mmCIF file of C-alpha atoms in Angstrom:
data_model
loop_
_atom_site.group_PDB
_atom_site.id
_atom_site.type_symbol
_atom_site.label_atom_id
_atom_site.label_comp_id
_atom_site.label_asym_id
_atom_site.label_seq_id
_atom_site.Cartn_x
_atom_site.Cartn_y
_atom_site.Cartn_z
ATOM 1 C CA MET A 1 129.794 126.041 116.716
ATOM 2 C CA GLU A 2 130.176 124.816 113.144
ATOM 3 C CA LEU A 3 127.475 125.949 110.703
ATOM 4 C CA ILE A 4 126.491 123.955 107.623
ATOM 5 C CA GLU A 5 124.386 124.962 104.640
ATOM 6 C CA VAL A 6 121.287 122.903 103.811
ATOM 7 C CA GLU A 7 118.119 123.400 101.807
ATOM 8 C CA VAL A 8 114.508 122.722 102.747
ATOM 9 C CA ALA A 9 112.156 122.122 99.820
ATOM 10 C CA TYR A 10 108.378 121.893 99.525
ATOM 11 C CA ALA A 11 106.206 122.022 96.443
ATOM 12 C CA LEU A 12 102.580 122.277 95.482
ATOM 13 C CA PRO A 13 101.472 121.869 91.861
ATOM 14 C CA GLN A 14 101.433 125.661 91.378
ATOM 15 C CA ARG A 15 104.275 126.723 93.690
ATOM 16 C CA GLN A 16 107.661 125.441 94.887
ATOM 17 C CA VAL A 17 110.050 126.836 97.489
ATOM 18 C CA ILE A 18 113.624 125.819 98.224
ATOM 19 C CA ALA A 19 114.851 127.642 101.322
ATOM 20 C CA LYS A 20 118.597 127.808 101.968
ATOM 21 C CA VAL A 21 119.365 127.612 105.678
ATOM 22 C CA SER A 22 122.534 127.782 107.782
ATOM 23 C CA VAL A 23 122.197 125.364 110.688
ATOM 24 C CA ALA A 24 124.459 123.983 113.386
ATOM 25 C CA ALA A 25 126.196 120.725 112.561
ATOM 26 C CA GLY A 26 124.059 117.903 113.986
ATOM 27 C CA THR A 27 120.736 119.655 113.335
ATOM 28 C CA THR A 28 117.866 117.257 112.647
ATOM 29 C CA VAL A 29 115.512 117.357 109.690
ATOM 30 C CA ALA A 30 112.651 118.426 111.988
ATOM 31 C CA GLU A 31 114.732 121.295 113.401
ATOM 32 C CA ALA A 32 115.763 122.451 109.912
ATOM 33 C CA ILE A 33 112.117 122.529 108.821
ATOM 34 C CA VAL A 34 111.293 124.806 111.758
ATOM 35 C CA LEU A 35 114.361 127.013 111.198
ATOM 36 C CA SER A 36 113.574 127.393 107.480
ATOM 37 C CA GLY A 37 110.224 129.077 108.183
ATOM 38 C CA ILE A 38 108.676 127.067 105.363
ATOM 39 C CA ARG A 39 105.596 126.208 107.458
ATOM 40 C CA SER A 40 104.603 129.893 107.470
ATOM 41 C CA MET A 41 104.617 129.822 103.647
ATOM 42 C CA PHE A 42 102.738 126.507 103.502
ATOM 43 C CA PRO A 43 100.529 126.163 106.591
ATOM 44 C CA GLY A 44 99.074 122.920 105.209
ATOM 45 C CA ILE A 45 102.280 120.938 105.828
ATOM 46 C CA GLU A 46 101.490 118.003 108.100
ATOM 47 C CA GLU A 47 102.816 118.064 111.680
ATOM 48 C CA GLN A 48 104.800 114.841 111.060
ATOM 49 C CA PRO A 49 105.384 114.912 107.276
ATOM 50 C CA LYS A 50 107.151 112.240 105.260
ATOM 51 C CA VAL A 51 110.595 113.586 104.383
ATOM 52 C CA GLY A 52 113.640 112.666 102.360
ATOM 53 C CA ILE A 53 117.122 113.792 101.452
ATOM 54 C CA PHE A 54 117.578 113.928 97.671
ATOM 55 C CA SER A 55 114.643 111.496 97.134
ATOM 56 C CA ARG A 56 115.876 109.041 99.799
ATOM 57 C CA LYS A 57 113.343 108.681 102.604
ATOM 58 C CA VAL A 58 114.691 109.578 106.079
ATOM 59 C CA SER A 59 113.192 110.145 109.519
ATOM 60 C CA LEU A 60 112.573 113.544 111.084
ATOM 61 C CA ASP A 61 115.386 112.864 113.572
ATOM 62 C CA TYR A 62 117.974 112.292 110.798
ATOM 63 C CA ARG A 63 121.058 114.450 111.433
ATOM 64 C CA LEU A 64 121.825 116.668 108.466
ATOM 65 C CA GLN A 65 125.124 116.973 106.649
ATOM 66 C CA ALA A 66 126.403 119.962 104.699
ATOM 67 C CA GLY A 67 124.719 120.267 101.327
ATOM 68 C CA ASP A 68 121.684 118.086 102.182
ATOM 69 C CA ARG A 69 118.331 119.044 100.675
ATOM 70 C CA VAL A 70 115.395 118.203 102.923
ATOM 71 C CA GLU A 71 112.365 117.363 100.798
ATOM 72 C CA ILE A 72 108.980 117.544 102.495
ATOM 73 C CA TYR A 73 106.533 115.199 100.778
ATOM 74 C CA ARG A 74 102.797 115.778 100.434
ATOM 75 C CA PRO A 75 100.417 112.892 101.155
ATOM 76 C CA LEU A 76 99.410 110.884 98.103
ATOM 77 C CA LEU A 77 95.941 111.640 96.790
ATOM 78 C CA ALA A 78 95.653 108.211 95.197
ATOM 79 C CA ASP A 79 97.356 104.871 95.737
ATOM 80 C CA PRO A 80 99.710 104.391 92.743
ATOM 81 C CA LYS A 81 98.988 100.638 92.652
ATOM 82 C CA GLU A 82 95.250 101.282 92.496
ATOM 83 C CA VAL A 83 95.701 103.846 89.712
ATOM 84 C CA ARG A 84 97.785 101.363 87.646
ATOM 85 C CA ARG A 85 95.238 98.581 88.271
ATOM 86 C CA ARG A 86 92.337 100.796 87.141
ATOM 87 C CA LYS A 87 94.250 101.928 84.058
ATOM 88 C CA ALA A 88 95.035 98.304 83.103
ATOM 89 C CA GLU A 89 91.360 97.388 83.479
ATOM 90 C CA GLU A 90 90.324 100.316 81.282
ATOM 91 C CA GLN A 91 92.847 99.334 78.602
ATOM 92 C CA LYS A 92 91.633 95.719 78.703
ATOM 93 C CA ALA A 93 88.004 96.850 78.371
ATOM 94 C CA GLU A 94 88.902 99.133 75.449
ATOM 95 C CA LYS A 95 90.748 96.270 73.738
ATOM 96 C CA LEU A 96 87.660 94.057 74.117
ATOM 97 C CA ARG A 97 85.390 96.813 72.714
ATOM 98 C CA THR A 98 87.727 97.330 69.756
ATOM 99 C CA GLY A 99 87.803 93.588 69.061
ATOM 100 C CA ALA A 100 84.014 93.345 69.286
ATOM 101 C CA ARG A 101 83.594 96.262 66.852
ATOM 102 C CA GLN A 102 85.969 94.611 64.394
ATOM 103 C CA GLU A 103 84.078 91.301 64.634
ATOM 104 C CA LEU A 104 80.764 93.058 64.110
ATOM 105 C CA LYS A 105 82.174 94.872 61.073
ATOM 106 C CA LYS A 106 83.330 91.542 59.598
ATOM 107 C CA LEU A 107 79.907 89.986 60.143
ATOM 108 C CA ARG A 108 78.160 92.913 58.438
ATOM 109 C CA GLN A 109 80.429 92.569 55.403
ATOM 110 C CA HIS A 110 79.280 88.975 54.819
#
């Protein structure tokens, strides 16, 4: 049986672990996660987490190749589109407030 070296990575804001694992050729991402023992270090990992190989999303049944790094992704706390939309609205409101203050200052000078 041919063994290959892979890594399994998971990170929280305060802690990151990259576990090096020797697995049989043809091992799936899901199997590598189990073999890495990373769930015992991070019991909060979802049962069916989103995963990727070097930032490229793959399925849990993806067959690993030597040198792959399995990345286990945490669920998003906020929708990135919603965050950008809210930020744009705040910037627009601030621009309007700044413009109104400048107009008021001009009126007071006359």
